[in-house]
C-alpha atoms as one frame of an Amber mdcrd trajectory, in Angstrom:
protein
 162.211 -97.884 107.825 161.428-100.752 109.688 160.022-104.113 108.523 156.697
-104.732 106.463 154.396-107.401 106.331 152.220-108.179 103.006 149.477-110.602
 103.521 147.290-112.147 100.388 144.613-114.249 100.999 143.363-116.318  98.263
 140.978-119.218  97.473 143.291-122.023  97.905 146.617-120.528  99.602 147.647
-117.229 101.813 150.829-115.860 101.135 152.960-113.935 103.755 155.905-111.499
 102.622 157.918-110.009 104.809 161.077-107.131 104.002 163.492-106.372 106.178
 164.995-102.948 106.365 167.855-103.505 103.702 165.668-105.561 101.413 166.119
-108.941 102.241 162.563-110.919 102.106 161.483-114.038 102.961 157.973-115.703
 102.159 155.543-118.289 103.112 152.791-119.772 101.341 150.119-122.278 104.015
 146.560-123.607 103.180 143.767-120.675 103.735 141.225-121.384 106.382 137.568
-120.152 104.509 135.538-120.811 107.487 137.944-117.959 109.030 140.953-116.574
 107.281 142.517-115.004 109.820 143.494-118.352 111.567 145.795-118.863 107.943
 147.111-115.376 108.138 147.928-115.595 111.319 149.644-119.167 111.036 151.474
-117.062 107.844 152.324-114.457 110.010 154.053-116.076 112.948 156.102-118.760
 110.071 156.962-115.470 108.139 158.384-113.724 111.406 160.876-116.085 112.737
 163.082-114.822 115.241 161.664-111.238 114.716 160.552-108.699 117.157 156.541
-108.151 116.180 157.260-104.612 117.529 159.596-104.001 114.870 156.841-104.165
 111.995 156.438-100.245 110.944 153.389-101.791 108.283 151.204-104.246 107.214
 149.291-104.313 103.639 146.919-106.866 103.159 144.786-107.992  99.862 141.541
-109.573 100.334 139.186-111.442  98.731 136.520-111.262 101.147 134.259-108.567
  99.844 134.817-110.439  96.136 133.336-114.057  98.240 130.696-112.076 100.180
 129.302-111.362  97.137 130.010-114.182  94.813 128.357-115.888  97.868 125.641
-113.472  98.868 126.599-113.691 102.272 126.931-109.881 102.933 124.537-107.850
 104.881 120.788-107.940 104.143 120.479-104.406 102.762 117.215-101.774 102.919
 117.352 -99.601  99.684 115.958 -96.226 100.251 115.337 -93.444  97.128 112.938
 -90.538  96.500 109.937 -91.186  95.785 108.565 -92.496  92.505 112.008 -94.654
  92.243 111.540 -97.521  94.779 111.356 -99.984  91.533 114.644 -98.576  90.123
 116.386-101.726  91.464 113.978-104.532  90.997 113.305-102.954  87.375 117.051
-103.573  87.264 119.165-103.557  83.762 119.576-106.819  82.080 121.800-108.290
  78.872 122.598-111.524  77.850 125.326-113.061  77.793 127.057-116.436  76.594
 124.922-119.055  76.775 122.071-117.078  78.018 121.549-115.160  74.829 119.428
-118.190  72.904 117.884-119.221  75.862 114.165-118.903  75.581 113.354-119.916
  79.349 115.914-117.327  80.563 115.165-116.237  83.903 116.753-112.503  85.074
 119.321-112.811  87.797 117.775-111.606  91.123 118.022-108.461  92.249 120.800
-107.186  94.464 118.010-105.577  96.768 114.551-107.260  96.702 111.451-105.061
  96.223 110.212-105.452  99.349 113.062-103.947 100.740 113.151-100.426  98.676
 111.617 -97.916 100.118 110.672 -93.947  99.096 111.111 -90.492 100.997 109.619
 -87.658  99.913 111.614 -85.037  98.478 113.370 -83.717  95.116 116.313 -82.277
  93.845 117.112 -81.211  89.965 120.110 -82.100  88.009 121.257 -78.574  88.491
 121.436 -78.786  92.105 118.049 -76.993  92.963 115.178 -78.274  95.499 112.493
 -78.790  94.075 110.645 -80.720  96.906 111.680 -80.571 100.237 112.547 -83.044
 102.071 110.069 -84.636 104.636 111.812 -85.668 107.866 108.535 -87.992 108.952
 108.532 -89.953 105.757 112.514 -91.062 106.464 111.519 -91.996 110.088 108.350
 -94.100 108.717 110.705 -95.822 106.391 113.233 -96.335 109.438 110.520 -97.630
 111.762 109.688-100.669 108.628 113.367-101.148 108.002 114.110-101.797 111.641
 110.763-103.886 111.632 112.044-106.284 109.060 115.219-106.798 110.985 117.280
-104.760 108.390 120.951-103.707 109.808 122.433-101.410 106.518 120.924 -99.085
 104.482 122.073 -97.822 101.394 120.596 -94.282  99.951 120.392 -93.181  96.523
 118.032 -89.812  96.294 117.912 -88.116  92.879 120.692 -85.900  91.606 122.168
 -86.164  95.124 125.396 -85.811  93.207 124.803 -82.231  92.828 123.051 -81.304
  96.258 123.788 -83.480  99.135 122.288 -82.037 101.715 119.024 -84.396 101.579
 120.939 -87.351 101.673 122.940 -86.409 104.549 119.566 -85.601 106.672 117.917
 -88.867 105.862 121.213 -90.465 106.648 120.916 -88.636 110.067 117.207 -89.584
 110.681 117.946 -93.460 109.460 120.718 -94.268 112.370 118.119 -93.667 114.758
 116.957 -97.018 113.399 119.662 -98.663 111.483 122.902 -99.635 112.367 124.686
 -98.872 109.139 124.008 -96.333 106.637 125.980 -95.452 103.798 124.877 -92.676
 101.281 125.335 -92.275  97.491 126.807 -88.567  97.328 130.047 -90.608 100.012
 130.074 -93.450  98.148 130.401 -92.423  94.513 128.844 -89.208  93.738 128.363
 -89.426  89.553 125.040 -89.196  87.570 123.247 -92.139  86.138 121.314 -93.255
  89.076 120.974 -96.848  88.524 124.801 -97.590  88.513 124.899 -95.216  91.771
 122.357 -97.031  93.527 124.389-100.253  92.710 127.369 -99.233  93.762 126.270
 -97.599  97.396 123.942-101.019  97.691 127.324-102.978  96.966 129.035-101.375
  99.494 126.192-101.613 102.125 126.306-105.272 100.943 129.801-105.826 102.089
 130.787-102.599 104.334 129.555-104.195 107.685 131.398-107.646 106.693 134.496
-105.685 106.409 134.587-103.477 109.136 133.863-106.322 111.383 136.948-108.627
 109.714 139.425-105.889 109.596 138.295-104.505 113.323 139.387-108.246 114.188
 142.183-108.118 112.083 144.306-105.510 113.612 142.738-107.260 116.996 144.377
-110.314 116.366 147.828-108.055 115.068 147.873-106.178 118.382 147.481-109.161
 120.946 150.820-110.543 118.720 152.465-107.482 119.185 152.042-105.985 116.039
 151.160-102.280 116.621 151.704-100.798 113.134 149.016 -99.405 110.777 147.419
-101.692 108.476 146.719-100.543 105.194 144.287-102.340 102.410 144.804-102.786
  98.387 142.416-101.326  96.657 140.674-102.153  93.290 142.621 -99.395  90.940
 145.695-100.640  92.252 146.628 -98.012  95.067 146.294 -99.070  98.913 143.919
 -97.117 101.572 143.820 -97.048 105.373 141.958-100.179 107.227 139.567 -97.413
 108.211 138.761 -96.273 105.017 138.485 -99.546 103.396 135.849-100.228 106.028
 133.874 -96.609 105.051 134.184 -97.740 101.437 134.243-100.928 101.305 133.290
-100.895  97.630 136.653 -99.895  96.512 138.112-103.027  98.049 135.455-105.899
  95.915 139.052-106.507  93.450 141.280-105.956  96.069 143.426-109.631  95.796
 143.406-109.543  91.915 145.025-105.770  91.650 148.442-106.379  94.137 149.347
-108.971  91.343 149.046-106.965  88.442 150.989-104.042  90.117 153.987-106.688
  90.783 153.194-107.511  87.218 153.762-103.829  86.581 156.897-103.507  88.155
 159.085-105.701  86.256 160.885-103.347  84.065 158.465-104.168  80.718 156.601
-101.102  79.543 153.964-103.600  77.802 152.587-106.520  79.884 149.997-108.836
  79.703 149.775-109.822  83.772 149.551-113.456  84.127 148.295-114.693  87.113
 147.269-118.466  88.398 146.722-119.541  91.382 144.848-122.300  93.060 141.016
-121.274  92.034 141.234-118.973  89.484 144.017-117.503  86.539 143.516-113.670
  85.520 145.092-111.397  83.068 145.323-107.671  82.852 147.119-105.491  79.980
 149.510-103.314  81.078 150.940-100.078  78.701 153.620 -98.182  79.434 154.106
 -99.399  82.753 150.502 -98.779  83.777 147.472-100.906  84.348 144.890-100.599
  82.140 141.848 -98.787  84.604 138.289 -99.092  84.556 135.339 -96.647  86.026
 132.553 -99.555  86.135 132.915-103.462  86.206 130.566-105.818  87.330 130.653
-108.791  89.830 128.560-111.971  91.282 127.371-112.265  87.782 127.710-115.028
  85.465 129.292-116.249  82.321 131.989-113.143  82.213 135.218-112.363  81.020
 135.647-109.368  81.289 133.896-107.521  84.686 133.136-104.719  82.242 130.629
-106.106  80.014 126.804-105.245  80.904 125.232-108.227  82.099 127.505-109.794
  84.232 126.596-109.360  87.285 125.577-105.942  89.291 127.731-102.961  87.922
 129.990-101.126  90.578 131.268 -97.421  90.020 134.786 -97.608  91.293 138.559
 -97.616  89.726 139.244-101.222  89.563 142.218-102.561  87.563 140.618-103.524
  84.007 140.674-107.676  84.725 139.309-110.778  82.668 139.270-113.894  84.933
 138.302-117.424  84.520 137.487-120.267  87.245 141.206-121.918  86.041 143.386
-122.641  88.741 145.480-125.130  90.290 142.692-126.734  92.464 140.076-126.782
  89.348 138.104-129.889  89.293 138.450-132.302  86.246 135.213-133.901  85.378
 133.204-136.025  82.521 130.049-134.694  81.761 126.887-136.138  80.920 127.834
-136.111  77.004 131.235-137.467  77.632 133.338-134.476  77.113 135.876-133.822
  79.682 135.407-130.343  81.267 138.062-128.469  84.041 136.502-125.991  86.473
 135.301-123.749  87.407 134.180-125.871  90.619 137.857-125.919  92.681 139.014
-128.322  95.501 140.286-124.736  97.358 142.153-125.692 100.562 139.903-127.803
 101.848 139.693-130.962 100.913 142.031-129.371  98.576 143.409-131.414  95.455
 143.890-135.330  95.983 148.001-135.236  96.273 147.451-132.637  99.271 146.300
-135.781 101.207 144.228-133.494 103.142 140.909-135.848 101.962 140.464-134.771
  98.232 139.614-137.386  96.061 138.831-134.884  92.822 141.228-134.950  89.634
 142.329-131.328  89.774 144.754-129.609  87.562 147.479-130.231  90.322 146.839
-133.997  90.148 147.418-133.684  86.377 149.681-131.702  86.325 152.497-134.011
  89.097 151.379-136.996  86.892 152.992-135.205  84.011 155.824-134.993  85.715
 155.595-131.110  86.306 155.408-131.209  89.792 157.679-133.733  92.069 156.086
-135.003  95.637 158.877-132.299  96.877 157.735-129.358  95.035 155.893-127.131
  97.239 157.986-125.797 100.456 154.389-126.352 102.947 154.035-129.887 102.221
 154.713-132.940 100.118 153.055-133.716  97.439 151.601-137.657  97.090 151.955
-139.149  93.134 150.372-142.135  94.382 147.047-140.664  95.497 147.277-138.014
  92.364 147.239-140.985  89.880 144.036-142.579  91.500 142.339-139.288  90.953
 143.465-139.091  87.220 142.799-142.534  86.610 138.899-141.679  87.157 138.642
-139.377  84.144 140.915-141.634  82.434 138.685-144.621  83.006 135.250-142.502
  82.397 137.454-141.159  78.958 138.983-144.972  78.126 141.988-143.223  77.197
 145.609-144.100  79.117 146.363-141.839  82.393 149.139-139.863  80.959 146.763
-138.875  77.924 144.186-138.102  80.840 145.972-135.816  82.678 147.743-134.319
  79.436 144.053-133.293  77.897 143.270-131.849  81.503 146.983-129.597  81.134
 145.436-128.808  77.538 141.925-127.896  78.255 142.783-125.491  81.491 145.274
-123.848  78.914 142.941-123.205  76.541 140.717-121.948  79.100 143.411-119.290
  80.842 144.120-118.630  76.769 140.526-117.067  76.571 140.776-114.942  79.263
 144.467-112.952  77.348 142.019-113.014  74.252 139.411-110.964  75.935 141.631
-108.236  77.247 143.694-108.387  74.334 142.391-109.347  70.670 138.943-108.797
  71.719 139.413-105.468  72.108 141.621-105.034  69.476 144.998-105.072  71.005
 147.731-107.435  69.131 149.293-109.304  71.810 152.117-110.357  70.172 154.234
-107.081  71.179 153.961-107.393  74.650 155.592-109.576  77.190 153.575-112.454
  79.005 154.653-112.105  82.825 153.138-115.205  85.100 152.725-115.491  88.539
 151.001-117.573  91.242 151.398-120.867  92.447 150.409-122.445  88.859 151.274
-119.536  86.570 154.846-120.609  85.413 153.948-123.762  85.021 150.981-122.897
  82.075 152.510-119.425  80.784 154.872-120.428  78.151 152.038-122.629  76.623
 149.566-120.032  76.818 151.770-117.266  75.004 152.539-119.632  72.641 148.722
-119.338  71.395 148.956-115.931  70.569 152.219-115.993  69.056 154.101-113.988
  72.099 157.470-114.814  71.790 158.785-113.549  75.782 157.391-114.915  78.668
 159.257-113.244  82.503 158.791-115.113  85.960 159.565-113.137  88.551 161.621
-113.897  91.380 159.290-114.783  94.395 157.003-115.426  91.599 154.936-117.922
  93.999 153.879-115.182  96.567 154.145-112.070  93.623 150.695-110.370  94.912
 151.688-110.502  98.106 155.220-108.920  97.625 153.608-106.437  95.340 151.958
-105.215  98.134 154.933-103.588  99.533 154.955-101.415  96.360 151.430-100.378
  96.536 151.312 -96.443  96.873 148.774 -95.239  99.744 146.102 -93.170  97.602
 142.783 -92.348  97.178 140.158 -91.611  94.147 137.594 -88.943  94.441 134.882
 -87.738  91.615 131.948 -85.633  91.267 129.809 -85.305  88.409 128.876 -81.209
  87.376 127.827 -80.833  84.057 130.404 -78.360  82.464 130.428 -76.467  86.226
 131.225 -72.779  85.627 134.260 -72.887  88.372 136.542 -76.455  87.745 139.256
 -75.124  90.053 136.330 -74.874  92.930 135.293 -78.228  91.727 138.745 -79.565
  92.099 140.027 -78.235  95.407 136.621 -79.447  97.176 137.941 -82.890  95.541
 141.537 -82.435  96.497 140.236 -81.175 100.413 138.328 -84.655 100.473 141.250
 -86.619  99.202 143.599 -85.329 101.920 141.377 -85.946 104.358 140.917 -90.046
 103.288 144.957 -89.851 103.592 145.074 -87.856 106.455 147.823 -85.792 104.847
 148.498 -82.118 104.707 148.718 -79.982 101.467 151.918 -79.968  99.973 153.315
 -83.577 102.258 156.698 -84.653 100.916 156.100 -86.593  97.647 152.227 -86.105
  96.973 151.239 -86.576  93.433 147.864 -84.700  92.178 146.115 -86.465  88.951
 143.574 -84.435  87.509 141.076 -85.773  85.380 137.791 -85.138  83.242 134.654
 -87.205  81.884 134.101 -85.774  78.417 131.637 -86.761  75.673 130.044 -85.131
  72.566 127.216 -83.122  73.142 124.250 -84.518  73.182 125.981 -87.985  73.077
 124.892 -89.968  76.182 128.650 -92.088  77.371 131.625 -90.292  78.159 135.525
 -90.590  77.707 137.943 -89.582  80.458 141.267 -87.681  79.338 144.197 -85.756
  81.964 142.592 -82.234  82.746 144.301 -79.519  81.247 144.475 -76.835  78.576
 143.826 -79.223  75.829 141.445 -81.412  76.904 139.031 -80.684  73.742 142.488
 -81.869  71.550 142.548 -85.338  74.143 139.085 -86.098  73.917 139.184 -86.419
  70.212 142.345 -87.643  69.680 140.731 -90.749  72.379 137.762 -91.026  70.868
 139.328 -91.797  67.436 141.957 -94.384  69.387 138.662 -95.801  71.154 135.816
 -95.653  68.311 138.255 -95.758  65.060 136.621 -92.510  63.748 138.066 -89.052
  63.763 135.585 -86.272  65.028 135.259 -83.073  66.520 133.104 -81.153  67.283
 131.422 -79.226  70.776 131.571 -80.901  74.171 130.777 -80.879  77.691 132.088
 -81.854  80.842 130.531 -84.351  82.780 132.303 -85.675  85.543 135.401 -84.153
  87.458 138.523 -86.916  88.931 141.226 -86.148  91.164 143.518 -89.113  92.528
 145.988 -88.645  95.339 148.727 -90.275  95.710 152.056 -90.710  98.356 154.691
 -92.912  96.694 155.824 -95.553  98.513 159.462 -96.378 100.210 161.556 -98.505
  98.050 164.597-100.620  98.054 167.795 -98.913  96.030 168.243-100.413  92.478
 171.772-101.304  94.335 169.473-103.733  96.714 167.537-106.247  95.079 167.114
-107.849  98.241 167.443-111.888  99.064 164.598-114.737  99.782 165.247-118.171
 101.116 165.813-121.211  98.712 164.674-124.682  98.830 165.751-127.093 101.366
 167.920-129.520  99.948 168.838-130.322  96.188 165.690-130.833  94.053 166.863
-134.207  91.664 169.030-133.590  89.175 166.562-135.004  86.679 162.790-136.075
  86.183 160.555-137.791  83.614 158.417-135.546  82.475 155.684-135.370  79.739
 155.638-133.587  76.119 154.188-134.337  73.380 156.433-132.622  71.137 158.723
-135.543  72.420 156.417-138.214  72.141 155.540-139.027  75.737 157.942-138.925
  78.866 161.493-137.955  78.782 164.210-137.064  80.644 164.602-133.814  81.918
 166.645-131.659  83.816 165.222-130.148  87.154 166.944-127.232  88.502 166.715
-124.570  91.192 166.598-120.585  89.939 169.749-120.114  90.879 171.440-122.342
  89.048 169.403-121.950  85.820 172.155-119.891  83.740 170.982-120.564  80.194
 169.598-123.588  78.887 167.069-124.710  76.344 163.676-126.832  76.987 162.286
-129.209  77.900 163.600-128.920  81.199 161.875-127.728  84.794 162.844-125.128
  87.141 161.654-125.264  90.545 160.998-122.779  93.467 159.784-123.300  96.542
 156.569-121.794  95.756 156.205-122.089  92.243 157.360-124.541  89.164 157.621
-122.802  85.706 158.072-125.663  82.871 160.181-125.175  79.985 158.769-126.706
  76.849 160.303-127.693  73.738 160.990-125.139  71.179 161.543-122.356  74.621
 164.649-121.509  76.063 165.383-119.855  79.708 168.069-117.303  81.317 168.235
-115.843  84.604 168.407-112.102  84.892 170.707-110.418  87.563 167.242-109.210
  88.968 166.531-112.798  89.823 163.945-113.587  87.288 163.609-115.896  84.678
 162.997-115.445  80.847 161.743-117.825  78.946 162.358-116.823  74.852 160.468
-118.370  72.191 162.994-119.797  69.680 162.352-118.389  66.223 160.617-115.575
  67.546 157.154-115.189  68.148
């Protein structure tokens, strides 16, 4: 095994891991370029290398947030909708709920379409939910609809015929006749082939949206890897958690819209814990994730470019997307959130973010904004020699603060502590959503932060819900990109066929598609097969899924009393059908934790720092990992990526595995 490469790009920073043979890594964190990332990951690249041979890189995994931005942003692809006819106002109808502040809102105007109507257009034809045709398809009515798509300067397509989940064949023609016009085409029954035809159409639109943006970025992507001498195949995270082939992730792009989010919560994963709650901040946003048993919780629908959310999975927030996608709640809290006075005189943080560029005010980079970074290295938290990229400046982080502080009339310290407080409390909803809100106590599981900002928030935040264990990983800085290297390469295929009289056919056409998105054999060394089933009530309209097998009537019910706290049997059908391939990936020997590079020099032995369990500043020690040992807060333990604080009332010891624990004292 040679060396790999794991690149995440995120809002504010891209992180670059790179594992030699035997285990040793080294990282680097530098500025993201929006305007192109591929200059940043590049600059990561080359820093990351050193002195090594780009020849000798056997793989590259990268996490991106691009298709999340492209549609956050609407800057994807102007997309043509095309459906059978009668169903051209299937999109603009749309499906709206309120949410938030929305819900009392008697001027509230529904969120635009993701397709407007102009742009929908109708073939004629028809096919039954059981598979049957009941009008044929009319090959001039595609090519009239081609002609007016190619008119309006329309370059994707996305189509979404009628029970094309359980006959095909239509889709595929009209697919065939629409390239003579259209660039890009993607169809439904490739896509996502599952009944309910609005959240299809979505989905295949979505990836439309954002396919032609990818395959464009990660063309230039292993461009720009080649003419460095990387030859190596690059491989993609995708949303549920697994990775997929650059070429792949280009034919479905729709799997890769939570691609930066899910490489953290698999490091998160990977920590030993069996029960997590993921902790993640970073510069522009913080999100959480429950993990059982060592597994992510999973969901088949979330929602994005929406407003107001939580949770991706709550209707209303945005345009729903059929896909696995890690089950995620994120807020706009990060590092580079903006710290502002509003009209009333409350102080607010986020979700507007400095980013990279101008970046917070103590970058120096031409920020003047009070972020949470400014705050936070007037607090003492952060020292100008914190971060390995670049020095931090105190004296232009205090003239930021001391513009909410003046705007407040409250002292600077008191400024920048309320700004700490308010982020917290904002990072604190986001754990109460994926955790008390749907009835999960988090108190039994173990808080594990990450990202740039995480450690330095995370014992504060588990302190609100009474968790009394809070892990920092080593590398904790750069933890989404190293859990790249652990992704598995796999692939999720489903097809809905109400109770079909032959599962094992159903199946094996699903496994024969999977193998052929790995381009794997039958029976390769290590393949795992997950079987799966959508199962509901008869006559009940939303479905549970539950392992396939012998007792799946015995699952469902035993899930739908875990899920809907009432215990109930009775006759059921079969909606959907799941199979999920999987090749594990190589890994390091327990007997090789591997090594990363330290600091440059001594941090100082101590720092002023603010609590206000103390009663202002005080004295505290400032140590490197290494030499943490055991010791009781307040104190502050630096990385070269990452600070995690120690308050009062926690203490900290360093595991052999290199991470830290922080322990509640008392108990949580």
């Amino acid at each position: 095994m040679g060396y790999q490469l794991g690149v995440d790009v995120g809002g504010t920073f891209t992180d670059v891991v790179l594992r030699a043979p035997h285990g040793e890594v080294s990282a680097v964190k530098c500025l993201s370029t929006p305007d192109d990332p591929l200059l940043g990951i590049m600059s990561g690249i080359a820093q990351a290398l050193g002195d090594v041979t780009p020849s000798l890189i056997t793989r590259v995994v990268h996490a991106t947030t691009l298709a999340t931005n492209a549609v956050l942003e609407r800057t994807g692809a102007r997309v043509a909708f095309v459906t059978t006819k009668g169903f051209r106002s299937l999109i603009p109808l749309g499906r709206y709920a309120r949410v938030e502040e929305d819900r009392y809102d008697l001027r509230f105007t529904p969120p635009v379409p993701p397709v407007a109507a102009e742009d929908c257009f109708e073939v004629e034809e028809r096919v039954g939910a059981d598979g049957s045709v009941l009008v044929p398809l009319c090959p001039e009515s595609v090519r009239r609809a081609g002609r007016e798509i190619a008119a309006r300067g329309i370059t994707s397509a996305a189509v979404c015929l009628l029970h094309s989940y359980a006959d095909p064949s239509h889709e595929r023609q009209v697919a065939d006749l629409l390239r003579e016009f259209v660039p890009s085409v993607v169809i439904s029954s490739e896509v996502w082939p599952e009944l309910r035809e609005y959240e299809r159409a979505t989905t295949t639109i979505m990836s439309g949206y954002v396919g032609p943006l990818m395959a464009s970025y990660l063309t230039r992507f292993q461009d720009e890897l080649r003419s460095f001498g990387i030859t190596a195949p690059v491989h993609v995270m995708e949303s549920g958690g697994g990775v997929m082939s650059a070429a792949q992730a280009a034919r479905r792009a729709v799997a890769t819209i939570e691609s930066g989010p899910a490489a953290g919560v698999l490091a998160a994963s990977l920590t030993g814990h069996p029960d997590v709650i993921s902790f993640d901040m970073g510069g522009t946003t913080a999100k959480t994730c429950v993990i059982r048993n060592g597994r992510p919780e999973i969901t088949h629908e979330f929602h994005v470019g929406g407003k107001g959310s939580f949770g991706g999975r709550r209707a209303g927030t945005g345009v729903p997307v059929k896909t696995p996608a890690i089950d995620l709640a994120e807020v706009g809290a990060g590092g580079g959130s903006i710290a502002w006075v509003d009209a009333a005189g409350a102080l607010r943080v986020g979700p507007r973010s400095a980013g990279s560029s101008p970046g917070p005010a103590c970058y120096g980079l031409g920020g003047s904004s009070p972020t949470v970074t400014d705050a936070n290295l007037v607090l003492g938290y952060l020292s100008p020699g914190s971060f390995a990229a670049f020095p931090l400046s105190a004296e232009l982080a205090e003239k930021a603060v001391d513009r909410v502080a003046g705007a407040l009339g409250v002292a600077r310290e008191a400024a920048a502590h309320a700004v700490h407080e308010i982020v917290g409390a904002a990072m604190g909803s986001a754990v109460h959503v994926v955790t008390v809100q749907r009835g999960i106590d988090p108190r039994g599981f173990v808080l594990v932060a990450f990202g740039g900002a995480g450690p330095m928030h995370a014992a504060r935040v588990a302190g609100r819900f009474g968790i009394g264990t809070v892990v920092v990983p080593a590398l904790c800085g750069v933890a989404s990109a190293a859990g790249l290297l652990a992704g598995e390469l796999s692939t999720e295929r489903v097809l809905s066929a109400l109770s079909a009289p032959d599962p094992c056919a159903v199946f094996a056409a699903l496994e024969a598609a999977a193998l052929a998105d790995l381009g794997v054999a039958a029976g390769a060394a290590g393949l795992r097969v997950e079987r799966s089933v959508d199962v509901r009530f008869r006559g009940q309209a939303h479905e549970l899924t539950v392992p396939w097998g012998p007792s799946v009537d015995s699952a469902f019910f035993l899930k739908y009393h875990q899920v809907y706290g009432i215990a109930q049997e009775g006759e059921i059908e079969i909606v959907s059908y799941r199979l999920r391939l999987t090749i594990p990936a190589v890994r390091r020997t327990a007997g090789d934790p591997g090594t990363r590079e330290g600091p440059t020099g001594r941090p100082p032995r101590s720092r002023l720092a603010y609590f206000a369990e103390c009663g202002g500043y005080v004295d505290v020690p400032v140590l490197t990992r290494a030499a943490v040992g055991s010791l009781r807060g307040p104190a502050i333990i630096e990385d070269p990526e990452s600070t995690i604080v120690v308050p009062p009332g926690w203490s900290a010891a360093l595991s052999p595995d290199g991470s830290v624990t922080l322990t509640r004292e008392g108990g949580a």
